[in-house]
Tab-separated table of C-alpha atoms and ligand atoms in Angstrom:
chain	number	residue	atom	x	y	z
A	1	UNK	CA	-20.619	18.634	0.701
A	2	UNK	CA	-21.075	17.210	4.190
A	3	UNK	CA	-21.339	13.674	5.492
A	4	UNK	CA	-24.881	12.350	5.942
A	5	UNK	CA	-24.208	12.344	9.657
A	6	UNK	CA	-23.290	16.042	9.667
A	7	UNK	CA	-26.392	16.806	7.581
A	8	UNK	CA	-28.532	15.016	10.151
A	9	UNK	CA	-29.894	12.825	7.337
A	10	UNK	CA	-31.976	9.815	8.315
A	11	UNK	CA	-29.822	7.794	5.924
A	12	UNK	CA	-26.935	8.188	8.375
A	13	UNK	CA	-28.752	5.460	10.260
A	14	UNK	CA	-27.834	1.939	9.094
A	15	UNK	CA	-31.267	0.516	9.910
A	16	UNK	CA	-32.992	3.068	7.684
A	17	UNK	CA	-30.745	2.043	4.787
A	18	UNK	CA	-31.424	-1.646	5.317
A	19	UNK	CA	-35.134	-0.937	5.516
A	20	UNK	CA	-35.106	0.893	2.158
A	21	UNK	CA	-33.138	-1.920	0.529
A	22	UNK	CA	-35.463	-4.566	1.904
A	23	UNK	CA	-38.825	-2.903	1.467
A	24	UNK	CA	-38.297	-0.190	-1.111
A	25	UNK	CA	-39.486	3.339	-0.391
A	26	UNK	CA	-42.762	4.984	-1.274
A	27	UNK	CA	-44.225	3.008	-4.150
A	28	UNK	CA	-40.854	1.752	-5.413
A	29	UNK	CA	-40.635	-1.885	-6.335
A	30	UNK	CA	-39.539	-4.548	-3.896
A	31	UNK	CA	-36.394	-6.494	-4.704
A	32	UNK	CA	-36.170	-10.258	-4.979
A	33	UNK	CA	-34.523	-11.396	-1.736
A	34	UNK	CA	-30.780	-11.873	-2.250
A	35	UNK	CA	-31.061	-14.998	-0.123
A	36	UNK	CA	-33.442	-16.509	-2.632
A	37	UNK	CA	-31.006	-15.790	-5.464
A	38	UNK	CA	-28.205	-17.530	-3.560
A	39	UNK	CA	-30.471	-20.423	-2.689
A	40	UNK	CA	-31.275	-20.944	-6.377
A	41	UNK	CA	-27.610	-21.323	-7.225
A	42	UNK	CA	-26.877	-23.557	-4.238
A	43	UNK	CA	-24.809	-21.049	-2.268
A	44	UNK	CA	-26.976	-20.695	0.816
A	45	UNK	CA	-25.796	-20.494	3.538
A	46	UNK	CA	-22.853	-18.580	2.167
A	47	UNK	CA	-19.704	-19.728	3.951
A	48	UNK	CA	-16.074	-18.703	3.907
A	49	UNK	CA	-13.659	-20.563	1.657
A	50	UNK	CA	-10.217	-19.825	3.007
A	51	UNK	CA	-9.908	-16.644	5.043
A	52	UNK	CA	-6.636	-14.902	4.330
A	53	UNK	CA	-7.449	-11.188	4.044
A	54	UNK	CA	-7.608	-9.164	7.215
A	55	UNK	CA	-9.135	-5.817	6.375
A	56	UNK	CA	-8.907	-3.125	9.009
A	57	UNK	CA	-10.903	0.078	8.872
A	58	UNK	CA	-8.811	2.398	11.026
A	59	UNK	CA	-11.368	5.211	11.092
A	60	UNK	CA	-13.972	7.221	9.246
A	61	UNK	CA	-12.061	10.474	9.133
A	62	UNK	CA	-11.231	11.630	5.610
A	63	UNK	CA	-10.019	14.786	3.873
A	64	UNK	CA	-12.526	14.156	1.062
A	65	UNK	CA	-16.301	13.855	1.020
A	66	UNK	CA	-17.001	11.828	-2.118
A	67	UNK	CA	-20.588	11.566	-3.305
A	68	UNK	CA	-20.520	7.787	-3.547
A	69	UNK	CA	-18.734	7.052	-0.248
A	70	UNK	CA	-20.128	3.922	1.385
A	71	UNK	CA	-18.433	4.862	4.669
A	72	UNK	CA	-20.029	8.326	4.886
A	73	UNK	CA	-16.494	9.467	5.646
A	74	UNK	CA	-15.388	13.075	5.876
A	75	UNK	CA	-13.480	15.638	7.921
A	76	UNK	CA	-16.267	15.750	10.500
A	77	UNK	CA	-16.125	12.023	11.291
A	78	UNK	CA	-14.244	11.434	14.511
A	79	UNK	CA	-14.417	7.627	14.741
A	80	UNK	CA	-10.784	6.501	14.903
A	81	UNK	CA	-9.211	3.182	15.898
A	82	UNK	CA	-7.227	3.427	19.115
A	83	UNK	CA	-3.704	2.120	19.546
A	84	UNK	CA	-5.060	-0.493	21.981
A	85	UNK	CA	-7.382	-1.926	19.313
A	86	UNK	CA	-4.507	-1.851	16.836
A	87	UNK	CA	-2.431	-3.842	19.294
A	88	UNK	CA	-5.242	-6.397	19.550
A	89	UNK	CA	-5.216	-6.673	15.747
A	90	UNK	CA	-1.456	-7.230	15.821
A	91	UNK	CA	-1.844	-9.982	18.430
A	92	UNK	CA	-4.436	-11.675	16.243
A	93	UNK	CA	-2.152	-11.446	13.219
A	94	UNK	CA	0.799	-12.852	15.161
A	95	UNK	CA	-1.316	-15.813	16.282
A	96	UNK	CA	-2.854	-16.492	12.836
A	97	UNK	CA	-0.259	-16.729	10.062
A	98	UNK	CA	-3.028	-17.741	7.650
A	99	UNK	CA	-4.032	-14.064	7.576
A	100	UNK	CA	-1.287	-13.150	5.153
A	101	UNK	CA	-2.763	-9.982	3.631
A	102	UNK	CA	-3.633	-6.907	5.658
A	103	UNK	CA	-5.799	-4.378	3.844
A	104	UNK	CA	-5.901	-0.980	5.533
A	105	UNK	CA	-8.794	1.280	4.788
A	106	UNK	CA	-10.834	4.177	6.181
A	107	UNK	CA	-11.746	7.098	5.640
A	108	UNK	CA	-8.254	8.164	4.792
A	109	UNK	CA	-6.326	5.597	6.849
A	110	UNK	CA	-3.310	7.920	6.977
A	111	UNK	CA	-5.294	10.370	9.139
A	112	UNK	CA	-5.254	7.951	12.047
A	113	UNK	CA	-2.422	9.311	14.246
A	114	UNK	CA	-1.038	5.807	14.838
A	115	UNK	CA	-1.225	4.735	11.210
A	116	UNK	CA	2.511	4.635	10.529
A	117	UNK	CA	3.274	2.746	13.701
A	118	UNK	CA	0.564	0.216	12.831
A	119	UNK	CA	1.978	-0.315	9.328
A	120	UNK	CA	5.484	-0.827	10.693
A	121	UNK	CA	4.298	-3.374	13.252
A	122	UNK	CA	2.316	-5.328	10.655
A	123	UNK	CA	5.337	-5.407	8.389
A	124	UNK	CA	7.439	-6.769	11.260
A	125	UNK	CA	5.017	-9.707	11.215
A	126	UNK	CA	5.905	-10.066	7.543
A	127	UNK	CA	2.422	-9.609	6.131
A	128	UNK	CA	1.612	-8.155	2.748
A	129	UNK	CA	0.100	-4.726	3.415
A	130	UNK	CA	-2.314	-2.901	1.153
A	131	UNK	CA	-3.194	0.724	1.827
A	132	UNK	CA	-6.282	2.313	0.311
A	133	UNK	CA	-4.761	5.744	-0.278
A	134	UNK	CA	-7.056	8.406	-1.712
A	135	UNK	CA	-4.067	10.240	-3.325
A	136	UNK	CA	-5.073	13.777	-2.319
A	137	UNK	CA	-4.086	13.044	1.284
A	138	UNK	CA	-0.447	13.058	0.129
A	139	UNK	CA	-0.843	16.745	-0.743
A	140	UNK	CA	-3.337	17.693	1.962
A	141	UNK	CA	-0.723	18.626	4.519
A	142	UNK	CA	3.075	18.866	4.680
A	143	UNK	CA	3.215	16.011	7.159
A	144	UNK	CA	1.867	13.648	4.500
A	145	UNK	CA	4.198	14.671	1.654
A	146	UNK	CA	6.619	11.839	2.435
A	147	UNK	CA	3.956	9.111	2.330
A	148	UNK	CA	5.208	7.723	-1.014
A	149	UNK	CA	8.651	7.307	0.546
A	150	UNK	CA	7.162	5.705	3.654
A	151	UNK	CA	5.161	3.262	1.537
A	152	UNK	CA	8.218	2.389	-0.482
A	153	UNK	CA	10.322	1.754	2.618
A	154	UNK	CA	7.772	-0.755	3.898
A	155	UNK	CA	6.956	-2.302	0.503
A	156	UNK	CA	3.292	-1.398	0.789
A	157	UNK	CA	0.881	-2.031	-2.070
A	158	UNK	CA	-0.955	1.182	-2.822
A	159	UNK	CA	-4.531	1.058	-4.122
A	160	UNK	CA	-6.054	4.373	-5.131
A	161	UNK	CA	-9.362	5.471	-6.477
A	162	UNK	CA	-9.454	7.539	-9.646
A	163	UNK	CA	-13.016	7.472	-10.987
A	164	UNK	CA	-11.904	8.634	-14.418
A	165	UNK	CA	-8.944	9.986	-16.327
A	166	UNK	CA	-10.718	13.277	-16.961
A	167	UNK	CA	-11.139	16.092	-14.512
A	168	UNK	CA	-14.850	16.743	-14.790
A	169	UNK	CA	-16.028	13.215	-14.131
A	170	UNK	CA	-13.609	12.749	-11.241
A	171	UNK	CA	-14.364	16.086	-9.594
A	172	UNK	CA	-18.104	15.610	-9.899
A	173	UNK	CA	-17.830	12.472	-7.831
A	174	UNK	CA	-15.025	13.296	-5.456
A	175	UNK	CA	-15.086	17.100	-5.130
A	176	UNK	CA	-13.546	20.107	-6.838
A	177	UNK	CA	-9.802	19.977	-7.250
A	178	UNK	CA	-9.572	16.271	-6.432
A	179	UNK	CA	-8.516	15.310	-9.940
A	180	UNK	CA	-5.627	17.741	-10.075
A	181	UNK	CA	-4.329	16.693	-6.681
A	182	UNK	CA	-4.812	13.010	-7.512
A	183	UNK	CA	-2.662	13.443	-10.610
A	184	UNK	CA	0.038	15.134	-8.536
A	185	UNK	CA	-0.204	12.345	-5.961
A	186	UNK	CA	0.183	9.726	-8.665
A	187	UNK	CA	3.198	11.529	-10.090
A	188	UNK	CA	4.784	11.596	-6.627
A	189	UNK	CA	4.200	7.848	-6.289
A	190	UNK	CA	5.700	7.264	-9.740
A	191	UNK	CA	8.739	9.343	-8.766
A	192	UNK	CA	9.706	6.953	-5.978
A	193	UNK	CA	9.125	3.959	-8.268
A	194	UNK	CA	5.477	3.023	-7.720
A	195	UNK	CA	3.788	1.542	-10.778
A	196	UNK	CA	7.100	1.277	-12.619
A	197	UNK	CA	8.030	-2.128	-13.957
A	198	UNK	CA	10.852	-3.877	-12.145
A	199	UNK	CA	10.617	-1.925	-8.878
A	200	UNK	CA	8.223	-4.371	-7.202
A	201	UNK	CA	6.268	-1.361	-5.965
A	202	UNK	CA	2.646	-1.951	-6.855
A	203	UNK	CA	0.273	0.884	-7.602
A	204	UNK	CA	-3.228	-0.173	-8.539
A	205	UNK	CA	-6.031	2.174	-9.466
A	206	UNK	CA	-9.733	1.802	-8.851
A	207	UNK	CA	-12.471	2.848	-11.254
A	208	UNK	CA	-16.006	3.119	-10.029
A	209	UNK	CA	-18.805	4.539	-12.132
A	210	UNK	CA	-19.473	8.263	-11.680
A	211	UNK	CA	-23.224	7.825	-11.906
A	212	UNK	CA	-26.037	5.305	-11.747
A	213	UNK	CA	-24.624	2.589	-13.946
A	214	UNK	CA	-22.517	-0.546	-13.808
A	215	UNK	CA	-18.811	-0.656	-14.586
A	216	UNK	CA	-17.533	-1.898	-17.962
A	217	UNK	CA	-15.007	-4.630	-18.682
A	218	UNK	CA	-11.892	-4.268	-16.570
A	219	UNK	CA	-9.355	-5.159	-19.276
A	220	UNK	CA	-10.698	-2.772	-21.901
A	221	UNK	CA	-10.907	0.149	-19.492
A	222	UNK	CA	-7.467	-0.562	-18.063
A	223	UNK	CA	-5.947	-0.209	-21.527
A	224	UNK	CA	-7.779	3.088	-22.020
A	225	UNK	CA	-6.678	4.426	-18.610
A	226	UNK	CA	-3.078	3.420	-19.205
A	227	UNK	CA	-2.931	5.149	-22.541
A	228	UNK	CA	-4.709	8.321	-21.414
A	229	UNK	CA	-2.745	8.747	-18.166
A	230	UNK	CA	0.547	8.095	-19.931
A	231	UNK	CA	-0.111	10.455	-22.845
A	232	UNK	CA	-1.541	13.282	-20.783
A	233	UNK	CA	0.346	13.118	-17.496
A	234	UNK	CA	3.164	10.636	-17.978
A	235	UNK	CA	1.670	8.447	-15.249
A	236	UNK	CA	2.148	4.700	-14.951
A	237	UNK	CA	0.326	2.180	-12.800
A	238	UNK	CA	-0.013	-1.594	-12.559
A	239	UNK	CA	-3.634	-2.665	-12.687
A	240	UNK	CA	-7.053	-1.085	-12.841
A	241	UNK	CA	-9.680	-2.549	-10.535
A	242	UNK	CA	-13.212	-1.985	-11.693
A	243	UNK	CA	-15.710	-1.690	-8.850
A	244	UNK	CA	-19.498	-1.469	-8.703
A	245	UNK	CA	-20.988	1.244	-6.503
A	246	UNK	CA	-22.762	-0.170	-3.466
A	247	UNK	CA	-26.307	1.087	-2.938
A	248	UNK	CA	-25.624	2.141	0.639
A	249	UNK	CA	-24.805	5.341	2.518
A	250	UNK	CA	-24.002	8.387	0.354
A	251	UNK	CA	-24.410	6.504	-2.927
A	252	UNK	CA	-27.843	5.366	-1.783
A	253	UNK	CA	-28.597	8.985	-0.947
A	254	UNK	CA	-27.482	10.014	-4.454
A	255	UNK	CA	-29.663	7.315	-6.047
A	256	UNK	CA	-32.704	8.405	-4.073
A	257	UNK	CA	-32.119	12.136	-4.600
A	258	UNK	CA	-31.766	11.760	-8.368
A	259	UNK	CA	-34.615	9.300	-8.855
A	260	UNK	CA	-32.211	6.609	-10.034
A	261	UNK	CA	-32.745	4.137	-7.191
A	262	UNK	CA	-35.266	1.808	-8.841
A	263	UNK	CA	-33.465	1.644	-12.173
A	264	UNK	CA	-30.112	1.021	-10.541
A	265	UNK	CA	-31.400	-1.770	-8.318
A	266	UNK	CA	-33.112	-3.326	-11.298
A	267	UNK	CA	-29.821	-3.236	-13.181
A	268	UNK	CA	-27.975	-4.850	-10.305
A	269	UNK	CA	-30.497	-7.629	-9.823
A	270	UNK	CA	-30.849	-8.322	-13.565
A	271	UNK	CA	-27.087	-8.627	-13.796
A	272	UNK	CA	-26.866	-11.199	-10.969
A	273	UNK	CA	-24.086	-13.591	-11.938
A	274	UNK	CA	-23.806	-16.946	-10.119
A	275	UNK	CA	-20.081	-17.149	-10.904
A	276	UNK	CA	-19.527	-13.765	-9.259
A	277	UNK	CA	-21.647	-14.869	-6.298
A	278	UNK	CA	-19.398	-17.872	-5.763
A	279	UNK	CA	-16.373	-15.587	-5.568
A	280	UNK	CA	-17.582	-12.734	-3.371
A	281	UNK	CA	-14.755	-11.297	-1.303
A	282	UNK	CA	-16.401	-11.952	2.062
A	283	UNK	CA	-15.578	-15.634	1.561
A	284	UNK	CA	-11.888	-14.897	2.053
A	285	UNK	CA	-11.983	-11.665	4.067
A	286	UNK	CA	-12.657	-10.448	7.571
A	287	UNK	CA	-13.291	-6.791	8.193
A	288	UNK	CA	-12.433	-5.120	11.467
A	289	UNK	CA	-14.189	-1.911	12.443
A	290	UNK	CA	-12.543	1.095	14.113
A	291	UNK	CA	-13.973	-0.070	17.439
A	292	UNK	CA	-12.702	-3.645	17.054
A	293	UNK	CA	-15.921	-5.358	16.018
A	294	UNK	CA	-15.694	-8.010	13.334
A	295	UNK	CA	-17.701	-7.973	10.098
A	296	UNK	CA	-17.924	-10.022	6.919
A	297	UNK	CA	-16.900	-7.028	4.800
A	298	UNK	CA	-16.571	-3.251	4.876
A	299	UNK	CA	-20.144	-2.893	3.556
A	300	UNK	CA	-21.656	-5.000	6.319
A	301	UNK	CA	-19.552	-2.959	8.690
A	302	UNK	CA	-21.171	0.268	7.503
A	303	UNK	CA	-24.611	-1.336	7.783
A	304	UNK	CA	-23.682	-2.400	11.324
A	305	UNK	CA	-24.218	-6.106	10.619
A	306	UNK	CA	-21.713	-7.924	12.776
A	307	UNK	CA	-20.542	-11.455	12.012
A	308	UNK	CA	-22.825	-14.323	12.910
A	309	UNK	CA	-20.330	-16.126	15.157
A	310	UNK	CA	-19.385	-16.405	18.812
A	311	UNK	CA	-16.288	-14.371	17.999
A	312	UNK	CA	-17.607	-10.865	17.287
A	313	UNK	CA	-14.858	-8.641	18.638
A	314	UNK	CA	-11.135	-8.576	18.042
A	315	UNK	CA	-10.614	-9.181	21.777
A	316	UNK	CA	-12.327	-12.572	21.384
A	317	UNK	CA	-10.913	-13.476	17.975
A	318	UNK	CA	-11.296	-17.138	17.040
A	319	UNK	CA	-10.410	-17.928	13.448
A	320	UNK	CA	-11.714	-21.496	13.622
A	321	UNK	CA	-15.149	-20.265	14.732
A	322	UNK	CA	-15.145	-17.525	12.103
A	323	UNK	CA	-14.181	-19.979	9.397
A	324	UNK	CA	-17.380	-21.963	10.167
A	325	UNK	CA	-19.787	-19.026	10.280
A	326	UNK	CA	-22.566	-18.294	7.807
A	327	UNK	CA	-21.886	-14.929	6.127
A	328	UNK	CA	-24.506	-12.274	6.841
A	329	UNK	CA	-26.104	-11.247	3.578
A	330	UNK	CA	-28.777	-8.767	2.581
A	331	UNK	CA	-30.052	-6.812	-0.404
A	332	UNK	CA	-26.920	-4.646	-0.770
A	333	UNK	CA	-25.035	-7.858	-1.676
A	334	UNK	CA	-26.468	-7.537	-5.203
A	335	UNK	CA	-23.716	-4.923	-5.620
A	336	UNK	CA	-21.071	-7.662	-5.369
A	337	UNK	CA	-22.678	-10.142	-7.743
A	338	UNK	CA	-23.616	-8.019	-10.759
A	339	UNK	CA	-21.871	-8.663	-14.065
A	340	UNK	CA	-18.248	-9.637	-13.608
A	341	UNK	CA	-18.643	-9.133	-9.862
A	342	UNK	CA	-17.091	-6.542	-7.637
A	343	UNK	CA	-14.664	-6.674	-4.746
A	344	UNK	CA	-11.884	-4.560	-3.253
A	345	UNK	CA	-9.650	-6.216	-5.830
A	346	UNK	CA	-11.939	-5.453	-8.756
A	347	UNK	CA	-13.881	-7.921	-10.911
A	348	UNK	CA	-14.085	-11.472	-9.575
A	349	UNK	CA	-14.831	-13.491	-12.715
B	1	UNK	CA	-52.874	3.255	-30.610
B	2	UNK	CA	-50.654	5.905	-29.105
B	3	UNK	CA	-50.756	9.330	-30.697
B	4	UNK	CA	-47.041	9.866	-30.950
B	5	UNK	CA	-44.345	8.049	-32.900
B	6	UNK	CA	-41.572	7.735	-30.323
B	7	UNK	CA	-41.941	6.574	-26.747
B	8	UNK	CA	-38.873	5.982	-24.538
B	9	UNK	CA	-40.450	2.972	-22.860
B	10	UNK	CA	-40.774	1.255	-26.248
B	11	UNK	CA	-37.016	0.647	-26.201
B	12	UNK	CA	-37.516	-1.845	-23.390
B	13	UNK	CA	-40.092	-3.664	-25.511
B	14	UNK	CA	-37.739	-4.128	-28.446
B	15	UNK	CA	-37.432	-7.838	-27.685
B	16	UNK	CA	-41.151	-8.241	-28.314
B	17	UNK	CA	-40.724	-7.863	-32.080
B	18	UNK	CA	-40.340	-11.658	-32.095
B	19	UNK	CA	-44.040	-11.842	-31.152
B	20	UNK	CA	-45.091	-11.184	-34.742
B	21	UNK	CA	-42.331	-13.124	-36.527
B	22	UNK	CA	-40.482	-15.416	-34.149
B	23	UNK	CA	-37.919	-17.015	-36.415
B	24	UNK	CA	-36.697	-13.907	-38.193
B	25	UNK	CA	-36.795	-11.937	-34.947
B	26	UNK	CA	-34.726	-14.486	-33.087
B	27	UNK	CA	-32.253	-14.677	-35.931
B	28	UNK	CA	-31.901	-10.909	-35.807
B	29	UNK	CA	-31.165	-10.911	-32.067
B	30	UNK	CA	-28.691	-13.777	-32.382
B	31	UNK	CA	-26.908	-11.951	-35.177
B	32	UNK	CA	-27.062	-8.656	-33.293
B	33	UNK	CA	-25.501	-10.326	-30.255
B	34	UNK	CA	-22.770	-11.788	-32.399
B	35	UNK	CA	-22.021	-8.453	-34.050
B	36	UNK	CA	-21.467	-6.699	-30.719
B	37	UNK	CA	-19.187	-9.327	-29.161
B	38	UNK	CA	-15.517	-8.728	-28.409
B	39	UNK	CA	-13.780	-9.912	-31.537
B	40	UNK	CA	-11.400	-8.267	-34.008
B	41	UNK	CA	-12.913	-5.034	-32.688
B	42	UNK	CA	-13.630	-4.820	-28.970
B	43	UNK	CA	-17.200	-4.556	-27.682
B	44	UNK	CA	-16.115	-1.163	-26.414
B	45	UNK	CA	-15.056	0.099	-29.856
B	46	UNK	CA	-18.240	-1.292	-31.353
B	47	UNK	CA	-20.264	0.692	-28.859
B	48	UNK	CA	-18.722	3.941	-30.074
B	49	UNK	CA	-19.310	2.980	-33.719
B	50	UNK	CA	-22.925	2.191	-32.821
B	51	UNK	CA	-23.253	5.601	-31.192
B	52	UNK	CA	-22.049	7.335	-34.351
B	53	UNK	CA	-24.277	5.242	-36.600
B	54	UNK	CA	-27.251	5.871	-34.319
B	55	UNK	CA	-26.797	9.571	-35.039
B	56	UNK	CA	-26.389	8.984	-38.749
B	57	UNK	CA	-29.632	7.017	-38.927
B	58	UNK	CA	-31.176	9.340	-36.317
B	59	UNK	CA	-32.742	6.562	-34.298
B	60	UNK	CA	-33.737	7.989	-30.900
B	61	UNK	CA	-33.846	4.521	-29.352
B	62	UNK	CA	-30.346	3.698	-30.510
B	63	UNK	CA	-29.084	7.109	-29.387
B	64	UNK	CA	-30.587	6.463	-25.956
B	65	UNK	CA	-29.131	2.958	-25.737
B	66	UNK	CA	-25.650	3.730	-27.053
B	67	UNK	CA	-25.212	7.028	-25.213
B	68	UNK	CA	-25.631	5.054	-21.989
B	69	UNK	CA	-23.607	2.118	-23.237
B	70	UNK	CA	-20.644	4.149	-24.499
B	71	UNK	CA	-20.577	6.283	-21.348
B	72	UNK	CA	-20.766	3.193	-19.161
B	73	UNK	CA	-18.008	1.566	-21.147
B	74	UNK	CA	-15.769	4.441	-20.100
B	75	UNK	CA	-15.769	6.829	-23.048
B	76	UNK	CA	-15.399	10.478	-22.151
B	77	UNK	CA	-17.980	13.061	-23.149
B	78	UNK	CA	-15.419	14.516	-25.540
B	79	UNK	CA	-14.838	11.184	-27.278
B	80	UNK	CA	-18.577	10.647	-27.608
B	81	UNK	CA	-19.143	14.063	-29.118
B	82	UNK	CA	-16.289	13.485	-31.546
B	83	UNK	CA	-18.000	10.277	-32.652
B	84	UNK	CA	-21.165	12.297	-33.302
B	85	UNK	CA	-19.116	14.774	-35.344
B	86	UNK	CA	-17.730	11.915	-37.404
B	87	UNK	CA	-21.284	10.799	-38.163
B	88	UNK	CA	-22.272	14.363	-38.979
B	89	UNK	CA	-19.219	14.886	-41.177
B	90	UNK	CA	-19.970	11.733	-43.170
B	91	UNK	CA	-23.603	12.768	-43.510
B	92	UNK	CA	-22.611	16.258	-44.607
B	93	UNK	CA	-19.951	14.947	-46.949
B	94	UNK	CA	-22.366	12.405	-48.404
B	95	UNK	CA	-24.762	15.174	-49.372
B	96	UNK	CA	-22.038	17.402	-50.623
B	97	UNK	CA	-20.342	14.802	-52.776
B	98	UNK	CA	-23.626	14.439	-54.662
B	99	UNK	CA	-23.032	18.018	-55.584
B	100	UNK	CA	-20.685	16.614	-58.206
B	101	UNK	CA	-23.665	14.832	-59.733
B	102	UNK	CA	-25.561	18.088	-59.656
B	103	UNK	CA	-22.671	19.857	-61.360
B	104	UNK	CA	-22.419	17.100	-63.957
B	105	UNK	CA	-26.113	17.434	-64.761
B	106	UNK	CA	-25.942	21.170	-64.960
B	107	UNK	CA	-22.951	20.975	-67.279
B	108	UNK	CA	-24.789	18.436	-69.404
B	109	UNK	CA	-27.749	20.642	-70.016
B	110	UNK	CA	-26.146	24.039	-69.888
B	111	UNK	CA	-24.940	25.828	-72.990
C	1	SF4	S1	-14.676	7.373	-0.897
C	1	SF4	FE1	-12.713	7.242	0.150
C	1	SF4	S2	-11.742	9.216	-0.240
C	1	SF4	FE2	-13.917	9.453	-0.667
C	1	SF4	S3	-14.829	10.204	1.239
C	1	SF4	FE3	-15.010	7.964	1.234
C	1	SF4	S4	-13.218	7.251	2.314
C	1	SF4	FE4	-12.810	9.365	1.717
C	2	SF4	S1	-21.775	-7.022	0.515
C	2	SF4	FE1	-20.312	-8.053	1.830
C	2	SF4	S2	-21.424	-9.806	2.599
C	2	SF4	FE2	-22.519	-9.095	0.816
C	2	SF4	S3	-21.676	-10.282	-0.872
C	2	SF4	FE3	-20.559	-8.369	-0.779
C	2	SF4	S4	-18.780	-8.832	0.419
C	2	SF4	FE4	-20.265	-10.465	0.815
């Protein structure tokens, strides 16, 4: 499996993706405009509520090449945040105490050579840090084996994807051998205290559907995960976040290749939930790209839709201006408003 | 009139049964909705029961609907197949237990 970029696929281009979402492809049906849906429930223009999450995508490089990846990440992706841009992020954080949560993502964020330094500096500013750790990175190379210890030392919240508690469904989505290594990674995190009651070390897992369907109820599935992982592998974790797959990048490619695109989009739009729309994560989040540009969320970042504000780069960061901006929305946003809603922290209703 | 009995697209038209008898149809859907709610049993557990029953009554529409639903609700392939075996075992057992009736009859008429 290669990234779309390495395959030379036309879907590697953000504009092509947006065009498919807006106009359909071939004789596929055209979606109701997301804008219209928001208008009907009185949410247009969509504006921030209280911005407190500062999400930083430190690069697209990853040791995995998952089929559903909205970043089109992989070992061949060389986009990596420089230490200078990281320093600009730190300056912004120091000047804006309101940004009290820093959510680090990628690719595999740990593959950025300055990752550990960045984490340490953010912690010096006393912010809560979340790392989106794909688990297998811990085992990918000797130099990563001590990551659980490093996370513990800096009281980092670890959020990790595990599409299912069985091998076949996980490996089909994330690649052969991923399940086994993920289990080992989880056991290593448990060993240092992650996910264990009383340690204060939070380990949350993420479920996203391995196929063209919507996720189920978060509470019911969490109970199932907890029981299965405990019984089979003696693994503990705190919460399960249930996430809807976004119809962009490699997941869009999968939908188109398997003829599931129309049905999936129909499901998403039919499941539009006004309560979820009111709580979309972009209302409280800013997303910084590897090159320092500012976006409403990681999805808009991948579709290259920068914020609609005078402050569009970390070097010209202006929280007051960003707080007033209208959020840039498009057809992919249906992925955040279906059913119980979907965000980096799971269901929103 | 179509020349076959089952058509996958008919599942999507299930709601239209109210066209011919509105009141009873609507009552059915209201009751159906109530039955599948989270309650003493979770909606998730009910989905797996529905999958098993769908196999027992051999309704292709229900098998279609509850295979997707149970899978989407996070059941593994293994759990789903075990549910089908439960349905099959009950069906098999139900036939077999009537064998007692057969034996009774035979004993009644045999010398
Ligand atoms: S989904 Fe995550 S782990 Fe998988 S390729 Fe994308 S960034 Fe890497
Ligand atoms: S895709 Fe981004 S901009 Fe659209 S609703 Fe979701 S979080 Fe907001």
